[in-house]
Coordinates of C-alpha atoms in Angstrom, one line a residue:
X1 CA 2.9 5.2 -6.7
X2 CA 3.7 5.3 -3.2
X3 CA 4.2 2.6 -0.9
X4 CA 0.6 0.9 -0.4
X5 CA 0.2 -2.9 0.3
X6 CA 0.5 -5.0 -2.8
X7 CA -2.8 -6.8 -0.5
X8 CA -4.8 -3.4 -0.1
X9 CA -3.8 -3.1 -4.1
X10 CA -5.5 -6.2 -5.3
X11 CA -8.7 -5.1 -3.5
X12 CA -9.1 -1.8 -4.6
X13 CA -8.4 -3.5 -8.2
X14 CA -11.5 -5.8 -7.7
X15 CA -13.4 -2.6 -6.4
X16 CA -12.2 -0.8 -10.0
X17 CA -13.5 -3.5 -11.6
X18 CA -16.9 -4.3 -9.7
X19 CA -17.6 -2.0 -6.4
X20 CA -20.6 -4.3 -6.1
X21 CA -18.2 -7.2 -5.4
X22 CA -19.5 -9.0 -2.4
X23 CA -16.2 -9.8 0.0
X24 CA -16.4 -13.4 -0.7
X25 CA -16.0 -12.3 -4.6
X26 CA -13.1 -9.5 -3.6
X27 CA -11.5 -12.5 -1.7
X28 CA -11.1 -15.1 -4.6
X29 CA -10.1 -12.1 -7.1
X30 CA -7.2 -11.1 -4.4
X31 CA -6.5 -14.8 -3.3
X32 CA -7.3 -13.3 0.2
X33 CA -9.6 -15.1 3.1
X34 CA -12.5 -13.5 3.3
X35 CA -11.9 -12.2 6.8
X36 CA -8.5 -10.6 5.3
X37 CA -10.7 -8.8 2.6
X38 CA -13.0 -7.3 5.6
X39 CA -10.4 -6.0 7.1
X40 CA -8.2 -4.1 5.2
X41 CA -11.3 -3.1 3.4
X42 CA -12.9 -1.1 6.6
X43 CA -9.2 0.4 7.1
X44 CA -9.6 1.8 3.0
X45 CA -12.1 3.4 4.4
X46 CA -10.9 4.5 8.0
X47 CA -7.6 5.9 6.6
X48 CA -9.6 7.7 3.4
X49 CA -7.6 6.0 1.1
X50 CA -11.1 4.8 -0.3
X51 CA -13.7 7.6 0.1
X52 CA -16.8 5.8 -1.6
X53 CA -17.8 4.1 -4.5
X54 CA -19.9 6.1 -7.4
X55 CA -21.9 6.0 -10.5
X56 CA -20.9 6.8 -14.5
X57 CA -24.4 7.1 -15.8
X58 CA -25.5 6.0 -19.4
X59 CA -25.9 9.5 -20.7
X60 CA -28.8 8.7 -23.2
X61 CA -30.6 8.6 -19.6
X62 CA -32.1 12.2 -20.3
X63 CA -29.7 14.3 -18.7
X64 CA -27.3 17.1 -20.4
X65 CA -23.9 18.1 -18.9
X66 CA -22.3 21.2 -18.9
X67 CA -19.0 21.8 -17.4
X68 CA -18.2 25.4 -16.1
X69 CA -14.9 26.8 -14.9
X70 CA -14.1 30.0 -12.6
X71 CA -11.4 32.1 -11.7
X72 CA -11.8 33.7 -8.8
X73 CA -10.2 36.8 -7.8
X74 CA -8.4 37.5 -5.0
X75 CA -11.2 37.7 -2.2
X76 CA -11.7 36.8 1.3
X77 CA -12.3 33.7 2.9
X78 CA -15.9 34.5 3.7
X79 CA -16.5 35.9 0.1
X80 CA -15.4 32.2 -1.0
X81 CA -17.2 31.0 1.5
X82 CA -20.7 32.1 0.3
X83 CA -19.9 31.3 -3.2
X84 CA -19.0 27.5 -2.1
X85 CA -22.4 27.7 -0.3
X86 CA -24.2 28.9 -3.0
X87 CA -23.1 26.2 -5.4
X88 CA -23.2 23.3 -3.1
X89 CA -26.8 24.0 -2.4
X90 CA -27.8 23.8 -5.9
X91 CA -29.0 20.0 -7.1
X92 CA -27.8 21.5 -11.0
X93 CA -24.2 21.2 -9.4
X94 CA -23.4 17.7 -9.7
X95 CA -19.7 18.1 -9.4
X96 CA -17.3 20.9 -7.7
X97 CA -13.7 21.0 -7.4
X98 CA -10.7 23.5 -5.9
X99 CA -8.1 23.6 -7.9
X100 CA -4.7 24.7 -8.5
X101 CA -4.1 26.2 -11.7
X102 CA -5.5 29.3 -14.0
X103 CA -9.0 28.2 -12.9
X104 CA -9.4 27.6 -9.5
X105 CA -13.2 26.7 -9.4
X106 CA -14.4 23.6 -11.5
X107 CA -18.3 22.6 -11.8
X108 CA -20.5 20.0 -13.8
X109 CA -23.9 20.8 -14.2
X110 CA -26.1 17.9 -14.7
X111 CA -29.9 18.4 -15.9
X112 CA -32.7 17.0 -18.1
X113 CA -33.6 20.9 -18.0
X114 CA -31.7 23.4 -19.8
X115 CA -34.2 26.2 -18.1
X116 CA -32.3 24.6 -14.6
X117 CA -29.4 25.0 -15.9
X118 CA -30.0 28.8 -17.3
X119 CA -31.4 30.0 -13.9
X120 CA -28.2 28.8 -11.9
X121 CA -25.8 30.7 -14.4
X122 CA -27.7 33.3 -14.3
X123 CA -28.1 33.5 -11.1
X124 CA -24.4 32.5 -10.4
X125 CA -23.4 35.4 -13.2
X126 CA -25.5 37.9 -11.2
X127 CA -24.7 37.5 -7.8
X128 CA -21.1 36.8 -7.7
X129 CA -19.9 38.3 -11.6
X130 CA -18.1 40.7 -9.4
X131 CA -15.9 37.8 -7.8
X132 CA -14.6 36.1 -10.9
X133 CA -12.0 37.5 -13.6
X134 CA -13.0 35.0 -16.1
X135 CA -15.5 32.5 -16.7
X136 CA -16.0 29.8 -19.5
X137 CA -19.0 27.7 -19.9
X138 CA -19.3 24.2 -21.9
X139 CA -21.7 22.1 -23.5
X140 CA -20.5 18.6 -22.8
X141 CA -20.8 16.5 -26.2
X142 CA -19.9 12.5 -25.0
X143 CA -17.9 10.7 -22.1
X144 CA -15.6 8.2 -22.4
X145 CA -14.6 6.5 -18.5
X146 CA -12.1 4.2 -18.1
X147 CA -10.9 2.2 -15.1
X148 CA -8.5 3.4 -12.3
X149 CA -6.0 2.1 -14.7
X150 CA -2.7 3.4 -12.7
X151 CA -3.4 0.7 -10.7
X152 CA -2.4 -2.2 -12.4
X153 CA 0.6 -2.8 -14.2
X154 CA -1.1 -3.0 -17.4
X155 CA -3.8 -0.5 -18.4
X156 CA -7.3 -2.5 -18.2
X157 CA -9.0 -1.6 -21.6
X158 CA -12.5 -1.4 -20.6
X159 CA -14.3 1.2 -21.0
X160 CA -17.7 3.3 -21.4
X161 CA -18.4 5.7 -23.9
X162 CA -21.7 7.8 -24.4
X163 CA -23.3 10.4 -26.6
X164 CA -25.3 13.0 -25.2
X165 CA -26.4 13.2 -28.8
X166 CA -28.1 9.9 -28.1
X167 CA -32.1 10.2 -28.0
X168 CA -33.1 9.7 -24.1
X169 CA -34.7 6.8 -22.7
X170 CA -37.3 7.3 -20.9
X171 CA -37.5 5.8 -16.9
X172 CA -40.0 6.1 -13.9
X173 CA -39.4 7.9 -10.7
X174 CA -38.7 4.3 -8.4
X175 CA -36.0 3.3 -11.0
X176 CA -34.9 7.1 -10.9
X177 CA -34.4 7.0 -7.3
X178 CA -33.0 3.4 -6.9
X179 CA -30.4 5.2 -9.6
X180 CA -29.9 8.2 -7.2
X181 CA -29.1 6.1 -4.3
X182 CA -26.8 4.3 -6.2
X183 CA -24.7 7.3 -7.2
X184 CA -24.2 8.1 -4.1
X185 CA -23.1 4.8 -2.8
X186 CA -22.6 2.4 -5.9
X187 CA -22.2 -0.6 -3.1
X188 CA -25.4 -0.1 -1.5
X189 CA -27.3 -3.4 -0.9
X190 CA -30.7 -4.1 -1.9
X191 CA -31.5 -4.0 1.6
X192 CA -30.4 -0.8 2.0
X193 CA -31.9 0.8 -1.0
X194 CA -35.1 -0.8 -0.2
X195 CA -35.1 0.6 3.3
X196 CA -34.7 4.3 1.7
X197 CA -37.3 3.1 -0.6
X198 CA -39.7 1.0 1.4
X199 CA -39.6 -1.8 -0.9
X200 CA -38.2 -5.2 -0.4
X201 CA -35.2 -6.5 -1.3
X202 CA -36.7 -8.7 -3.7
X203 CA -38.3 -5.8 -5.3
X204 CA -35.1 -4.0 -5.6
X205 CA -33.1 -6.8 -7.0
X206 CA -36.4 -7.5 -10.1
X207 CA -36.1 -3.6 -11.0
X208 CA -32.1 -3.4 -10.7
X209 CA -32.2 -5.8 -13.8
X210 CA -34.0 -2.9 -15.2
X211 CA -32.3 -0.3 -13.7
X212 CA -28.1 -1.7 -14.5
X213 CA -29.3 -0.8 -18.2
X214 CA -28.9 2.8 -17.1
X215 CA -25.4 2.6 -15.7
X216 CA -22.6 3.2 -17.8
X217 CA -19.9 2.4 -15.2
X218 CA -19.7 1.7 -11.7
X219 CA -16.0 3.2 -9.9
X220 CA -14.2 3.5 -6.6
X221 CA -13.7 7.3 -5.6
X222 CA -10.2 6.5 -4.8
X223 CA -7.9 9.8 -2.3
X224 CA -5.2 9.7 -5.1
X225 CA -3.1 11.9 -2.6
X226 CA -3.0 9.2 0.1
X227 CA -1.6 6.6 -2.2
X228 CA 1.1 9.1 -3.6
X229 CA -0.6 10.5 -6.8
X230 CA -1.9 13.5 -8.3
X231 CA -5.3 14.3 -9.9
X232 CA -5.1 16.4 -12.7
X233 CA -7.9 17.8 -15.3
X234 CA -5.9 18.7 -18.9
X235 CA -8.2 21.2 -21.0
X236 CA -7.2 21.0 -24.9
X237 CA -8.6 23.5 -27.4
X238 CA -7.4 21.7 -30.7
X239 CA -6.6 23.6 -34.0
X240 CA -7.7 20.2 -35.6
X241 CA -10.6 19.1 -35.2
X242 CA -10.0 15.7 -37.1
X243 CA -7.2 14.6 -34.5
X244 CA -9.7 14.3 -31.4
X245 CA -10.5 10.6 -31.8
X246 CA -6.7 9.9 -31.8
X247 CA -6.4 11.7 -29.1
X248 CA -8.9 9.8 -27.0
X249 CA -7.3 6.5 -28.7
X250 CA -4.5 7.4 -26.9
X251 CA -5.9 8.1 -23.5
X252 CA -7.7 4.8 -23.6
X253 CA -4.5 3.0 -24.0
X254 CA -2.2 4.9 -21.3
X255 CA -2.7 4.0 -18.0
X256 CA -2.7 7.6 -16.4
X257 CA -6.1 9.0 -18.2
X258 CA -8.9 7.6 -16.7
X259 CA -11.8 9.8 -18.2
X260 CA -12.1 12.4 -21.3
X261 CA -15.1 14.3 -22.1
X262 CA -15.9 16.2 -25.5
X263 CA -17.2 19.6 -25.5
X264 CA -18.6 22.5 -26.7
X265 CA -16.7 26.0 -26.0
X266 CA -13.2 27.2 -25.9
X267 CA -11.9 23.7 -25.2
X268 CA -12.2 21.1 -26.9
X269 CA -12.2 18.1 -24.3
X270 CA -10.7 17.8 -21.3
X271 CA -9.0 14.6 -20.0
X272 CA -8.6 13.6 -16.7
X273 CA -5.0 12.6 -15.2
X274 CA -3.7 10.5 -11.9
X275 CA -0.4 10.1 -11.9
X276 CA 2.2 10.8 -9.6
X277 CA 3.4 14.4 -9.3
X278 CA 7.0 14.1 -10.5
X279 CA 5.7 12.5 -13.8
X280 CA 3.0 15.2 -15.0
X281 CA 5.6 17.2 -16.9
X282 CA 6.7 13.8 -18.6
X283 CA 2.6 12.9 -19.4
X284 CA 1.8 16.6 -21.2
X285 CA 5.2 16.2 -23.2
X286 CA 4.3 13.0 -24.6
X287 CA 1.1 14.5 -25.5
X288 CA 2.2 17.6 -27.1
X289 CA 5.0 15.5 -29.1
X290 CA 2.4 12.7 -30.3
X291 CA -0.1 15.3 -31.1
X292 CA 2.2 18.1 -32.3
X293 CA 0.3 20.8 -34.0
X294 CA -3.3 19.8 -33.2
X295 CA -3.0 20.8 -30.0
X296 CA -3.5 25.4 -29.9
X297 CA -3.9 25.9 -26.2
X298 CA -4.1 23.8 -22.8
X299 CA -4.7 24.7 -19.1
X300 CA -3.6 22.1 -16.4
X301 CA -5.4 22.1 -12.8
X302 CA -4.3 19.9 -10.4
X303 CA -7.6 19.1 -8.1
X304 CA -7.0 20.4 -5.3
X305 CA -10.2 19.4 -3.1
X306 CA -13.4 17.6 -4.9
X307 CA -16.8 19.4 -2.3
X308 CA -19.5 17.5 -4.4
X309 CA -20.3 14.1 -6.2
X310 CA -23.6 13.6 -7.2
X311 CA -24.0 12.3 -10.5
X312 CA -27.8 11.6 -11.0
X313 CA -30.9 13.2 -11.0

């Protein structure tokens, strides 16, 4: 990891493990004064080291993921231009990434409508087919999130894992948008999301008791290029289907992979990587050697530029 402050360290550890962390909390977890904590804490954010804080949503929620992935061809800036438009527009697209790799566009699709989902693609396969050389579409299966464990010396072993198998819950539209808000800002006070809400703080704090039921995982969205690291997405297509759970054993115990999802489609699952750029080469080999034979094909992208978070509908 690059050189970063071993105080800024401890407080985006505390953030990892609660982003709700009030400053006076963040102070006794780093052994910092509180006025310390505020500091370097508005400079996270002033330098972009910490861009925000977001939300890991229970999946049995309602809402189905699909992950889709693009290769463009070669064409011009405004060409990529009204494709990025297009897909940024849409509230289907929860997630969109540039990328350096075979696939250079990545998108999840979030939904408790499969017809939503349907009309973008189609729309998306219409419109632009002529700018992509290859397109594959998934059905994600089940998440598994873990911490921003490359920060800490040893790998924190918490985690959340979810089925989208899982029958849905059902949840009424003022819990729904107390959960929106708190996607897009997982440190939002009660204030806050009562002001957006006009309710009361009060009223938000009784139905957040409700509400935290819904939340698989809150996390820091943490600029892995300003502290020296690369963020990588692995996509496996496995010749063994039994071996996946080992697999995922694995990722929860190295400190590099800090999410996985199972799919549907050519791959398999696809596990997310930060590490620092020098040691990706050494991460896939220890991989490929522990799971030698299971493993048919893989694609690595390195993110290049993530344009959307929104992970609730």
């Amino acid at each position: 990891m690059a050189i970063i402050h071993k105080k800024d360290l401890k407080i985006l550890q505390a953030l990892d493990q609660n982003p709700r962390m009030s400053y006076t909390q963040i102070s006794k977890y780093a052994k910092l004064s509180k006025e310390t904590v505020q500091y370097r804490y508005n400079r996270l954010l002033s330098e972009d080291i910490l861009k925000g804080f977001w939300m890991v949503p229970k999946i049995n929620s309602g809402i189905q993921a699909y992950k889709v992935l693009l290769k463009s061809k070669g064409v011009s800036t405004e060409s990529f231009e009204k494709i990025k438009k297009f897909l940024f527009s849409s509230e289907v697209v929860s997630w969109m990434a540039i990328c350096n790799g075979y696939w250079n566009i990545h998108l999840t699709l979030f939904s408790s409508n499969d017809s939503e989902i349907s009309g973008l693609l189609k729309k998306l396969f219409t419109t632009f087919s002529s700018f992509f050389v290859d397109i594959q579409f998934h059905k994600s299966l089940a998440i598994h999130s873990f911490h921003e464990k490359y920060l800490y010396d040893k790998a924190v072993s918490e985690c959340y894992r979810g089925s989208f198998l899982d029958p849905a819950n059902s949840i009424d539209e003022v819990d729904k948008k107390i959960l929106n808000l708190i996607s897009l800002n997982a440190r939002a006070s009660f204030t806050e999301i009562g002001r957006e809400l006009d309710l009361t703080p009060e009223a938000i704090l009784m139905r957040f008791k409700k509400v935290k039921n819904y939340i698989g995982m809150l996390k820091p969205r943490i600029n892995h290029a300003k502290i020296g690291m690369g963020y990588y997405h692995l996509w496996i297509k496995l010749s063994d289907g039994n071996i996946l759970s080992q697999i995922i054993s694995y990722c929860a115990s190295d400190k590099h992979s800090v999410f996985v999802m199972e799919h549907v489609g050519k791959y398999h699952l696809h596990i997310e990587v930060v590490c620092e750029e020098v040691f990706i080469d050494t991460y896939l080999s220890k991989l490929m050697n522990k799971f030698e034979g299971a493993i048919s094909e893989y694609d690595l992208c390195k993110i290049v530029a993530e344009l959307k978070i929104r992970v609730n509908q």
